[in-house]
Amino acid sequence: MLGLNSRDTKLLLLVIALVIFAPFLLNPFPTASNLGESFNAGYPALMQRFVIFGLLVIGFNLLFGLTGYLSFGHAAFLGVGSFAAVWMFKLLGYNVLPALVMSTIIAGIFSVMIGYVALRRSGIYFSILTLAFAQMMYSIAYSDLIGKFVGTPITNGETGLQVYASDPQVLQGANAPVLPHLFGLEMNSQTTLAMGGWEFTFQVGYYFAAFFLVLGFYLSIRIFRSPMGLMLRAIKSNQTRMSYTGLNSKPYMLAAFVISGMYAGLAGGLMAAMDPLTGAERMFWTASGEIVVMAILGGAGTLIGPVLGAGMIKYLENIVSKIQKDFLELWFAFLPDWLEAAVVNIIYPFVGKGWHLTLGVMFMLVIIYLPGGMVEGGQRITARFKRKKKTDAPDGAKTPAE
Amino acid sequence: MGILEVKGINKRFGGLQALGDVNLSIAENTVHAIIGPNGAGKSTLLNVLVGKLIPDSGSVLFEGTSVLGRKPHEINQMGISRVFQTPEIFADLSVMENVMIPCFAKRDGAYAFNAIGGVTKHTDIREQAEAILDDVNMLDKREMIASSMSRGDKRRLEMAMCLVQEPRLLLLDEPTAGMARADTNNTIDLLKEIKEKRDITMAIIEHDMHVVFSMAERITVLAQGTPLVEDTPDNIKGHPKVREAYLGEAQV
Ligand SMILES: Nc1ncnc2c1ncn2[C@@H]1O[C@H](COP(=O)(O)OP(=O)(O)OP(=O)(O)O)[C@@H](O)[C@H]1O
Ligand SMILES: [Mg+2]
């Protein structure tokens, strides 16, 4: 289907199904229950983050997963995308379409410039160069250096950039919503479906962002399977052989860098479309680091890994970080008192404010035991089940090794 | 004039004269062997030819065009392919992918952004790749990851990767080192077969005299960076200077 082989089609359909039914899947517990309050992740603000960061990491993976070049400054493109989108809101109006187009283009232009310089080096030097560029851009945005130069705020420094009533908004119609919208369809309009103790919320913004996740995922499959994807993997494998085979790796690298920068720009634009303000902190180096961690945790170089990694980290950040001590006490109330206290005391440092500790431990375990990330974990589990099935079957011993 | 004309090449590494005034002419459609003891400068000479090293002085003309100062991929696109002394392959890709990459490079040039159509849709490329894998008897290994193969198989794969580009000049740096005798003979047969089938010039560096004498039409003996003699295999065999400098110790 759509030029994909059957396995890739299944994967794409799986992702489509996941994003469509996310409001159900992420709300396994009744809304008002204790578990529901702590573990339900199916609310629009968080689901938006799942898909936007998924898109961002899919793009990052096109660079890092295929070529092995580790960009440590990808958040810069995300930030640029957000600024470009908010500027479009300010100048043209709240329609998200021009904003997204502009954020992708501007991020593309920035990545051409940065990529051109950074790709002169490889390995750790490339990473450091991208980090340096990103931090420079962060400082410029944070101090609004350009704004001071031209006389009007461009990034609006510490305050951050937002839309004011006095902005031109030349294309903003008289009756158009004063919040981001797609031809009148407001991003934050939503309907809620109540079923028993459950409440499921369907928000326009979430599905709009999810559409781009699916589109981005589809394009990334196409790139992975294309001759260009093969060349990018060749870069990762052996650049010496590549050049003696008559291939110039530079244009391929730059193309991968720019494509992945544009993904980040689009993700930044979507963030602004969900919430029309932005600040320099989106470009800070920790944000870049988070992207790297997401890709590795999920499985760099795999198709679905980036989505899983982004989802996992956003879940930890938003759900595990909210677990309080009294929740723990409540859950473990069935234990004898002394045991309850012990269990709560052991778990507590890893939740709530300590969620980074959980992340750190997970990351460490994945790097050591599952270098292929969560995807490798999944593969090992399915392989184990398959083997079990085979040995259970009467003629199991005769099945040939694959 | 030969297809490759090397004139007055000098290359120093610090105090070491790796190549000293090397002159070499390789005639079109011949197999030209370059032999010499370890450290004679054979690989260094190839490095100059493929753009890995820039010599201190001298000139290299391939089909009348200078190659010096060109990038390795440009030199390859001119029609020179090289098999390295230690196999240079795409270790974590499959055998099939390893061979398809040079096919794409040959068909589409140094870069082409085929980012949308699947690799498998390019039937012409796949057929070429399968044909060459068949020639080197590796068709059954096409799905294997290259790094998991034996040294000899890696060499044969690298040779297939070069041959599939149908180069005008093929440079082979010890192509049979690390191969079992039977594989060595297969390799000789393969190269001879290719040679019969189409126009190709080969420059082959070898320590294995069996390979040299069953293939070469001309032999250049290199010692301490300078060509000692250049002659036909028969004359080289009997040459006293060569025996002394090289053959004597190699045939022990
Ligand atoms: N990049 C380099 N830097 C410094 N010295 C080098 C370099 N490459 C080669 N040499 C030196 O130049 C001399 C010639 O080396 P070369 O590899 O050309 O020999 P060779 O004839 O191919 O030998 P072998 O049969 O062992 O492969 C050696 O002394 C080697 O140490
Ligand atoms: Mg050598």
XYZ file of C-alpha atoms and ligand atoms in Angstrom:
686
model
C 0.000 0.000 0.000
C 1.249 3.514 -0.845
C 4.496 2.047 -2.107
C 5.294 0.213 1.123
C 5.888 -3.475 1.542
C 3.449 -5.419 3.663
C 5.475 -5.249 6.883
C 5.914 -1.504 6.649
C 2.252 -1.080 5.787
C 1.318 -2.967 8.920
C 3.604 -0.761 10.966
C 2.082 2.361 9.477
C -1.443 1.100 10.121
C -0.458 0.283 13.679
C 0.787 3.826 14.231
C -2.360 5.255 12.669
C -4.522 3.097 14.907
C -2.501 4.061 17.972
C -2.858 7.788 17.381
C -6.549 7.570 16.500
C -7.449 5.531 19.559
C -4.945 7.185 21.884
C -7.679 8.891 23.948
C -9.028 5.417 24.780
C -5.712 3.580 25.073
C -4.160 6.155 27.348
C -7.153 6.264 29.684
C -7.312 2.727 31.014
C -8.629 3.725 34.432
C -11.911 5.428 35.389
C -11.365 9.161 35.354
C -12.276 9.886 38.959
C -10.430 6.899 40.450
C -7.083 7.123 42.206
C -5.347 5.211 39.455
C -7.074 7.283 36.819
C -5.930 10.508 38.383
C -2.345 9.345 38.563
C -1.851 7.194 35.485
C -4.288 8.307 32.815
C -2.331 10.053 30.095
C -5.165 10.551 27.637
C -5.666 14.244 28.085
C -5.125 16.563 25.086
C -2.180 18.587 26.383
C -0.125 15.448 26.978
C -1.260 13.615 23.865
C -0.178 16.631 21.813
C 3.262 16.356 23.353
C 3.418 12.636 22.524
C 2.813 13.199 18.835
C 4.840 16.384 18.457
C 7.885 14.917 20.160
C 7.332 11.712 18.209
C 7.550 13.717 14.994
C 10.624 15.545 16.242
C 12.472 12.348 17.133
C 11.458 10.627 13.881
C 13.227 13.461 12.088
C 16.210 13.291 14.388
C 16.420 9.559 13.748
C 16.686 10.145 9.996
C 19.996 11.802 10.731
C 21.296 9.912 13.756
C 19.766 6.506 13.106
C 20.759 6.302 9.467
C 24.081 8.131 9.271
C 25.266 7.836 12.864
C 25.929 11.593 13.027
C 24.815 12.677 16.487
C 23.423 16.201 16.400
C 23.452 17.688 19.853
C 21.702 20.855 18.852
C 18.447 19.742 17.360
C 16.332 21.719 19.803
C 17.604 24.856 18.062
C 15.592 23.948 14.971
C 12.586 23.219 17.118
C 12.885 26.677 18.660
C 13.375 28.349 15.301
C 10.229 26.632 14.070
C 8.247 27.906 17.045
C 9.479 31.472 16.625
C 8.696 31.404 12.919
C 5.173 30.161 13.621
C 4.440 32.777 16.268
C 5.711 35.465 13.914
C 3.307 34.256 11.278
C 0.502 34.482 13.834
C 1.576 38.017 14.589
C 1.955 39.146 11.001
C -0.683 37.215 9.107
C -3.176 35.869 11.580
C -4.026 32.778 13.543
C -4.391 30.328 10.662
C -1.887 27.555 11.381
C -1.175 26.582 7.788
C 1.085 29.509 6.820
C 2.701 29.227 10.226
C 3.631 25.572 9.739
C 4.885 26.148 6.205
C 7.057 29.006 7.407
C 8.434 27.155 10.423
C 9.477 24.249 8.215
C 11.118 26.519 5.656
C 12.946 28.699 8.182
C 14.216 25.653 10.069
C 15.353 24.269 6.710
C 17.322 27.433 5.958
C 18.975 27.358 9.373
C 19.876 23.713 9.008
C 21.461 24.309 5.608
C 23.728 26.938 7.149
C 24.571 25.029 10.318
C 24.843 21.696 8.532
C 27.179 23.114 5.927
C 29.651 24.123 8.607
C 29.153 21.328 11.134
C 29.385 18.553 8.547
C 32.983 19.485 7.821
C 33.760 17.384 10.864
C 32.511 14.003 11.955
C 32.112 12.092 15.201
C 32.453 13.988 18.445
C 33.553 17.199 16.687
C 30.354 17.276 14.685
C 28.327 16.855 17.875
C 30.233 19.640 19.600
C 29.791 21.956 16.620
C 26.038 21.418 16.557
C 25.905 21.946 20.316
C 27.892 25.167 19.980
C 25.621 26.493 17.238
C 22.516 25.629 19.217
C 23.815 27.332 22.333
C 24.741 30.405 20.304
C 21.241 30.518 18.904
C 19.842 30.068 22.385
C 21.869 33.018 23.685
C 20.895 35.174 20.749
C 17.256 34.354 21.310
C 17.451 34.729 25.078
C 19.075 38.159 24.919
C 17.115 39.088 21.783
C 20.315 40.262 20.154
C 18.726 40.587 16.734
C 15.835 42.518 18.189
C 18.217 45.012 19.811
C 19.904 45.373 16.472
C 16.820 46.049 14.389
C 14.966 47.984 17.042
C 11.884 45.793 17.520
C 11.773 42.598 19.546
C 12.340 39.507 17.416
C 12.506 36.764 20.011
C 11.494 39.034 22.883
C 14.193 37.683 25.174
C 13.267 36.411 28.607
C 9.580 37.246 28.260
C 9.150 35.093 25.220
C 7.301 35.798 22.037
C 3.535 36.032 21.928
C 0.753 37.616 19.931
C -0.625 41.000 21.004
C -3.847 42.703 19.958
C -1.775 45.457 18.383
C -0.053 43.046 15.960
C -0.827 43.581 12.266
C -2.393 40.149 11.547
C -3.160 41.310 8.026
C -5.023 38.170 6.967
C -6.941 37.747 10.191
C -10.642 37.891 9.247
C -13.077 39.873 11.368
C -14.853 36.758 12.682
C -11.858 34.445 12.711
C -11.027 32.854 16.070
C -8.407 34.676 18.098
C -6.595 31.429 18.783
C -4.738 29.157 16.356
C -7.171 27.584 13.933
C -7.297 25.806 10.613
C -9.667 27.788 8.415
C -11.916 28.424 11.371
C -11.513 25.068 13.061
C -10.037 25.973 16.430
C -7.118 23.913 17.624
C -8.327 23.731 21.186
C -11.940 22.883 20.494
C -12.794 19.477 21.862
C -15.608 17.109 22.644
C -15.793 14.799 25.592
C -17.375 11.404 25.563
C -18.510 10.065 28.920
C -18.881 6.283 29.251
C -19.500 4.852 32.677
C -16.764 6.184 34.906
C -14.642 7.084 31.917
C -14.268 10.366 30.090
C -12.575 10.496 26.727
C -11.560 13.818 25.226
C -11.101 14.329 21.488
C -9.359 17.530 20.596
C -8.878 19.072 17.164
C -5.319 20.164 17.944
C -4.281 16.682 18.952
C -5.630 15.080 15.791
C -4.146 17.854 13.682
C -0.697 17.251 15.180
C -1.234 13.489 14.947
C -1.846 13.845 11.228
C 1.658 15.290 10.867
C 3.113 12.514 12.982
C 1.601 9.946 10.637
C 2.741 11.882 7.587
C 6.240 12.231 9.008
C 6.332 8.559 9.899
C 5.235 7.572 6.417
C 7.894 9.767 4.800
C 10.537 8.377 7.096
C 9.656 4.823 6.039
C 9.957 5.866 2.413
C 13.348 7.459 3.057
C 14.588 4.445 5.045
C 13.709 2.100 2.193
C 14.934 4.321 -0.632
C 18.316 4.351 -2.362
C 19.074 7.522 -0.452
C 18.388 5.719 2.824
C 20.788 3.016 1.691
C 23.454 5.631 0.987
C 22.921 7.175 4.417
C 23.407 3.783 6.030
C 26.510 3.355 3.880
C 27.857 6.587 5.377
C 27.395 5.155 8.841
C 28.998 1.878 7.834
C 32.121 2.916 5.936
C 32.788 6.353 4.512
C 36.130 5.282 3.068
C 34.530 2.606 0.937
C 31.842 5.015 -0.010
C 34.207 7.551 -1.498
C 36.212 4.877 -3.350
C 32.906 3.651 -4.741
C 32.382 6.968 -6.460
C 29.921 8.490 -4.028
C 30.162 11.936 -2.542
C 28.888 11.611 0.999
C 28.680 15.378 1.687
C 25.460 16.145 -0.236
C 23.799 13.080 1.247
C 24.772 14.129 4.751
C 23.597 17.671 4.211
C 20.294 16.462 2.800
C 19.747 14.206 5.809
C 20.659 17.045 8.158
C 18.290 19.470 6.476
C 15.408 17.009 6.290
C 15.807 16.249 9.945
C 16.051 19.958 10.757
C 12.821 20.567 8.861
C 11.066 17.848 10.837
C 12.197 19.660 13.980
C 10.992 22.987 12.582
C 7.592 21.525 11.806
C 7.408 20.088 15.321
C 8.247 23.519 16.704
C 5.545 25.069 14.536
C 3.034 22.551 15.831
C 3.974 23.387 19.413
C 3.218 27.008 18.693
C -0.009 26.005 16.992
C -1.111 24.239 20.155
C -0.111 27.157 22.352
C 0.749 30.401 20.538
C 3.710 31.562 22.565
C 7.312 30.517 22.724
C 10.578 31.332 24.397
C 14.286 30.722 24.073
C 14.289 27.926 26.654
C 12.894 25.580 23.989
C 16.355 25.766 22.377
C 18.375 25.086 25.508
C 20.902 22.271 25.311
C 19.013 20.083 27.763
C 16.150 20.021 25.276
C 18.578 18.785 22.614
C 19.855 16.169 25.014
C 16.325 14.986 25.646
C 15.869 14.330 21.922
C 19.012 12.202 21.865
C 17.853 10.238 24.910
C 14.438 9.656 23.340
C 15.967 8.285 20.152
C 18.378 5.960 21.944
C 15.825 4.791 24.493
C 13.318 3.897 21.796
C 15.863 2.433 19.397
C 17.978 4.568 17.087
C 17.957 3.466 13.488
C 14.617 1.692 13.797
C 11.397 3.025 12.346
C 9.096 2.925 15.343
C 11.750 3.416 18.029
C 11.693 7.217 18.022
C 7.941 7.289 18.596
C 8.237 4.826 21.485
C 11.141 6.699 23.038
C 9.394 10.042 22.831
C 6.233 8.550 24.293
C 8.082 6.866 27.132
C 9.944 9.987 28.199
C 6.953 12.262 27.947
C 4.993 9.743 29.999
C 7.628 9.653 32.706
C 7.963 13.419 32.667
C 4.249 14.086 32.959
C 2.862 11.088 34.806
C 5.527 9.575 36.995
C 6.647 13.052 38.016
C 3.213 13.725 39.483
C 3.067 10.716 41.790
C 3.063 11.952 45.383
C 3.966 10.188 48.591
C 0.345 9.938 49.742
C -0.556 8.172 46.468
C 2.066 5.566 47.193
C 0.787 5.151 50.727
C -2.684 4.654 49.354
C -1.638 2.005 46.836
C 0.371 0.009 49.300
C -2.109 0.359 52.155
C -2.937 -3.351 51.875
C 0.565 -4.275 53.075
C 1.418 -4.586 56.777
C 2.437 -1.196 58.103
C 6.157 -1.846 58.490
C 6.370 -3.296 54.971
C 4.296 -0.487 53.530
C 6.648 2.104 54.985
C 9.653 0.260 53.597
C 8.179 -0.119 50.092
C 7.058 3.490 49.963
C 10.451 4.688 51.117
C 12.188 2.660 48.423
C 9.909 3.744 45.606
C 9.447 7.360 46.589
C 12.857 8.679 45.467
C 12.107 7.386 41.957
C 8.791 9.139 41.450
C 7.517 12.668 41.788
C 10.391 15.118 41.597
C 12.752 12.177 41.384
C 11.458 10.940 38.032
C 14.805 11.770 36.445
C 16.240 9.014 38.614
C 13.845 6.504 37.040
C 14.794 7.810 33.624
C 18.483 7.527 34.450
C 18.165 3.946 35.631
C 16.078 3.005 32.598
C 18.498 4.651 30.228
C 21.419 2.870 31.828
C 19.715 -0.520 31.659
C 18.730 0.010 28.033
C 22.222 1.052 26.974
C 23.807 -1.926 28.709
C 21.304 -4.684 28.024
C 19.332 -3.439 25.025
C 21.583 -1.359 22.789
C 18.783 -1.460 20.232
C 16.431 0.286 22.646
C 12.839 -0.571 23.400
C 12.423 -1.965 19.894
C 15.102 -4.555 20.582
C 13.368 -5.348 23.867
C 10.126 -5.954 21.990
C 11.877 -8.099 19.404
C 13.495 -10.244 22.073
C 10.182 -10.794 23.804
C 8.396 -11.804 20.594
C 11.322 -14.040 19.635
C 11.054 -15.789 23.000
C 7.337 -16.339 22.559
C 7.835 -17.681 19.061
C 10.494 -20.094 20.226
C 8.220 -21.285 22.994
C 5.416 -21.889 20.552
C 7.715 -23.806 18.258
C 8.980 -26.130 20.968
C 5.432 -26.653 22.176
C 4.332 -27.744 18.730
C 4.549 -31.528 18.177
C 7.003 -31.274 15.292
C 8.765 -28.306 16.876
C 12.209 -29.830 16.696
C 12.139 -29.992 12.943
C 11.467 -26.296 12.231
C 14.518 -24.997 10.423
C 16.440 -22.058 11.856
C 15.704 -18.804 10.118
C 50.580 5.512 -24.603
C 49.198 3.428 -21.772
C 45.855 3.845 -20.102
C 47.752 4.895 -16.977
C 50.925 6.951 -17.121
C 52.795 7.563 -13.882
C 55.756 9.928 -14.162
C 58.355 10.887 -11.600
C 56.275 10.300 -8.480
C 57.992 11.088 -5.195
C 56.476 10.679 -1.777
C 58.188 11.085 1.573
C 56.799 10.244 4.975
C 59.020 12.249 7.293
C 62.490 10.918 6.613
C 61.258 7.853 4.735
C 61.303 7.945 0.954
C 58.234 5.739 0.348
C 58.229 6.408 -3.397
C 61.308 7.646 -5.228
C 60.960 8.730 -8.834
C 58.410 6.121 -9.847
C 57.705 5.850 -13.570
C 55.135 3.341 -14.692
C 53.118 2.848 -17.810
C 50.253 0.379 -17.847
C 49.052 -0.630 -21.290
C 45.343 -0.828 -21.981
C 43.694 -4.239 -21.557
C 46.637 -5.880 -19.867
C 47.176 -7.385 -16.467
C 50.102 -5.607 -14.909
C 51.546 -6.972 -11.696
C 53.464 -4.877 -9.215
C 55.550 -6.941 -6.864
C 58.125 -6.178 -4.246
C 59.033 -6.908 -0.643
C 57.025 -5.597 2.319
C 57.309 -1.861 2.674
C 58.404 -1.420 -0.937
C 55.764 1.248 -1.458
C 53.237 -0.736 -3.484
C 50.189 0.285 -1.476
C 51.481 3.833 -1.248
C 51.599 3.942 -5.037
C 47.965 2.819 -5.236
C 47.044 5.429 -2.636
C 48.457 8.069 -4.956
C 46.509 6.679 -7.907
C 43.128 6.745 -6.164
C 43.488 10.166 -4.575
C 44.114 9.040 -1.009
C 47.580 10.579 -1.006
C 48.971 13.576 -2.832
C 52.534 12.929 -3.982
C 55.279 15.477 -3.365
C 55.987 15.647 -7.072
C 55.217 13.861 -10.311
C 52.174 13.320 -12.486
C 49.540 10.645 -12.997
C 47.526 10.540 -16.195
C 44.548 8.233 -16.618
C 43.391 8.066 -20.234
C 45.201 11.321 -20.802
C 43.593 13.181 -17.872
C 45.423 14.067 -14.683
C 44.036 12.473 -11.542
C 46.196 14.311 -9.037
C 44.222 16.661 -6.792
C 40.921 14.986 -7.551
C 38.747 13.549 -4.815
C 38.548 9.749 -4.479
C 34.938 9.662 -5.656
C 35.792 11.694 -8.744
C 38.627 9.345 -9.611
C 36.306 6.369 -9.198
C 33.763 8.014 -11.465
C 36.521 8.319 -14.093
C 36.670 4.527 -14.125
C 39.190 3.414 -11.495
C 38.122 0.963 -8.796
C 40.287 -0.390 -6.029
C 40.304 -3.491 -3.867
C 42.118 -2.713 -0.620
C 44.748 -4.706 1.211
C 42.438 -4.921 4.237
C 38.898 -5.294 2.905
C 36.919 -2.062 2.875
C 33.277 -3.108 2.769
C 30.041 -1.889 4.324
C 30.391 -4.182 7.288
C 26.951 -3.763 8.832
C 24.973 -3.959 5.613
C 23.916 -7.115 3.835
C 25.970 -8.607 1.014
C 23.297 -7.633 -1.477
C 23.252 -4.027 -0.258
C 27.034 -3.916 -0.420
C 26.887 -4.722 -4.110
C 23.896 -2.529 -4.890
C 25.591 0.618 -3.598
C 28.318 0.602 -6.278
C 25.621 -0.126 -8.877
C 23.763 3.002 -7.835
C 27.009 4.978 -7.842
C 27.755 3.825 -11.357
C 24.248 4.485 -12.673
C 23.371 7.713 -10.869
C 26.743 9.390 -10.362
C 28.338 10.741 -7.210
C 25.018 11.645 -5.649
C 21.358 11.379 -6.526
C 18.522 12.009 -4.142
C 16.336 8.996 -4.770
C 14.548 9.471 -1.486
C 11.091 8.210 -2.327
C 11.117 5.101 -4.527
C 12.104 1.903 -2.698
C 15.490 0.284 -3.319
C 13.790 -2.900 -4.448
C 11.938 -1.019 -7.187
C 15.171 -0.538 -9.110
C 15.099 -3.875 -10.890
C 18.051 -3.115 -13.159
C 20.258 -2.535 -10.104
C 19.059 -5.691 -8.413
C 19.685 -7.775 -11.500
C 23.202 -6.414 -11.911
C 23.957 -7.094 -8.272
C 22.622 -10.625 -8.447
C 24.567 -11.341 -11.606
C 27.876 -10.325 -10.069
C 27.119 -12.243 -6.862
C 26.477 -15.257 -9.018
C 29.849 -14.733 -10.721
C 31.664 -14.761 -7.389
C 29.568 -17.654 -6.067
C 28.024 -15.654 -3.281
C 24.414 -15.541 -4.359
C 23.391 -17.817 -1.500
C 24.985 -15.384 0.969
C 23.176 -12.284 -0.281
C 21.166 -11.739 2.898
C 24.141 -12.216 5.202
C 25.551 -9.240 7.071
C 28.943 -8.582 5.543
C 30.839 -8.421 8.832
C 29.845 -11.981 9.717
C 31.695 -13.489 6.760
C 35.183 -14.967 6.545
C 38.188 -12.874 5.453
C 38.237 -14.602 2.091
C 34.540 -13.956 1.511
C 34.969 -10.308 2.436
C 37.687 -10.016 -0.180
C 35.534 -11.655 -2.805
C 32.686 -9.357 -1.878
C 34.911 -6.315 -2.222
C 36.051 -7.584 -5.595
C 32.450 -8.030 -6.669
C 31.713 -4.470 -5.534
C 34.508 -3.196 -7.760
C 33.764 -5.450 -10.719
C 30.090 -4.593 -10.828
C 31.056 -1.025 -11.667
C 32.782 -2.294 -14.810
C 35.829 -0.109 -14.182
C 38.283 0.697 -16.968
C 41.137 0.164 -14.537
C 40.914 -2.212 -11.611
C 43.519 -1.901 -8.881
C 43.907 -4.990 -6.720
C 45.978 -4.815 -3.543
C 46.773 -8.410 -2.572
C 43.350 -9.729 -3.591
C 44.049 -13.308 -2.534
C 45.765 -12.713 0.807
C 43.992 -14.730 3.493
C 42.206 -16.956 1.001
C 42.280 -20.728 0.899
C 44.044 -22.241 -2.106
C 40.781 -23.236 -3.785
C 39.386 -19.714 -3.360
C 42.603 -18.267 -4.740
C 42.227 -20.382 -7.853
C 38.587 -19.390 -8.166
C 39.598 -15.768 -7.925
C 42.198 -16.182 -10.648
C 39.624 -17.854 -12.875
C 37.068 -15.146 -12.160
C 39.454 -12.319 -13.005
C 40.569 -14.070 -16.177
C 36.974 -14.620 -17.190
C 36.088 -10.971 -16.644
C 39.150 -10.013 -18.615
C 38.037 -12.113 -21.562
C 34.492 -10.800 -21.434
C 35.208 -7.100 -21.608
C 37.798 -4.361 -21.871
C 39.453 -3.998 -18.529
C 42.940 -3.190 -17.363
C 44.166 -4.623 -14.100
C 47.015 -3.603 -11.858
C 47.580 -6.304 -9.316
C 49.799 -6.273 -6.254
C 50.533 -9.771 -5.022
C 52.931 -11.676 -2.861
C 51.600 -15.005 -4.111
C 53.780 -15.805 -7.126
C 51.332 -18.433 -8.294
C 48.751 -15.705 -8.817
C 51.264 -13.343 -10.401
C 52.628 -15.789 -12.913
C 49.273 -17.209 -13.904
C 47.792 -13.788 -14.662
C 50.322 -11.054 -15.326
C 51.391 -9.979 -18.783
C 53.855 -7.398 -17.459
C 55.530 -7.247 -14.093
C 57.086 -4.283 -12.347
C 59.350 -4.998 -9.419
C 59.382 -2.292 -6.795
C 62.030 -2.135 -4.089
C 62.418 0.632 -1.541
C 60.062 2.877 -3.426
C 61.779 2.633 -6.810
C 61.012 0.388 -9.786
C 63.831 -2.105 -10.138
C 62.862 -3.711 -13.439
C 59.840 -4.016 -15.638
C 59.509 -6.940 -17.995
C 57.481 -9.981 -19.065
C 56.906 -12.728 -16.480
C 59.352 -15.087 -18.174
C 62.160 -12.582 -18.110
C 61.367 -11.578 -14.517
C 61.598 -15.173 -13.355
C 65.170 -15.438 -14.514
C 66.304 -11.953 -13.633
C 69.187 -12.140 -11.159
C 68.506 -8.763 -9.559
C 64.887 -9.691 -8.903
C 65.761 -13.064 -7.444
C 68.086 -11.356 -5.088
C 65.724 -8.544 -4.130
C 62.496 -10.378 -3.920
C 61.784 -13.787 -5.336
C 64.450 -15.527 -3.329
C 62.856 -14.663 -0.033
C 59.256 -14.906 -1.186
C 59.544 -18.490 -2.376
C 60.906 -19.887 0.857
N 50.387 7.092 5.803
C 51.674 6.744 6.060
N 52.391 7.453 6.951
C 53.672 7.132 7.223
N 54.323 6.126 6.649
C 53.688 5.376 5.738
C 52.309 5.643 5.411
N 51.894 4.743 4.490
C 52.968 3.946 4.261
N 54.017 4.323 5.004
C 55.354 3.705 4.964
O 55.775 3.676 3.627
C 56.450 2.468 3.345
C 55.758 1.778 2.174
O 54.525 1.258 2.641
P 53.504 0.479 1.728
O 52.291 0.220 2.520
O 53.338 1.208 0.457
O 54.284 -0.874 1.465
P 53.806 -2.141 0.646
O 54.744 -2.285 -0.469
O 52.364 -2.048 0.318
O 54.057 -3.285 1.709
P 53.179 -4.583 2.050
O 53.594 -5.637 1.107
O 53.571 -4.892 3.442
O 51.739 -4.200 1.925
C 56.437 1.647 4.607
O 57.666 1.816 5.247
C 55.326 2.270 5.408
O 55.577 2.165 6.787
Mg 50.626 -3.002 0.878
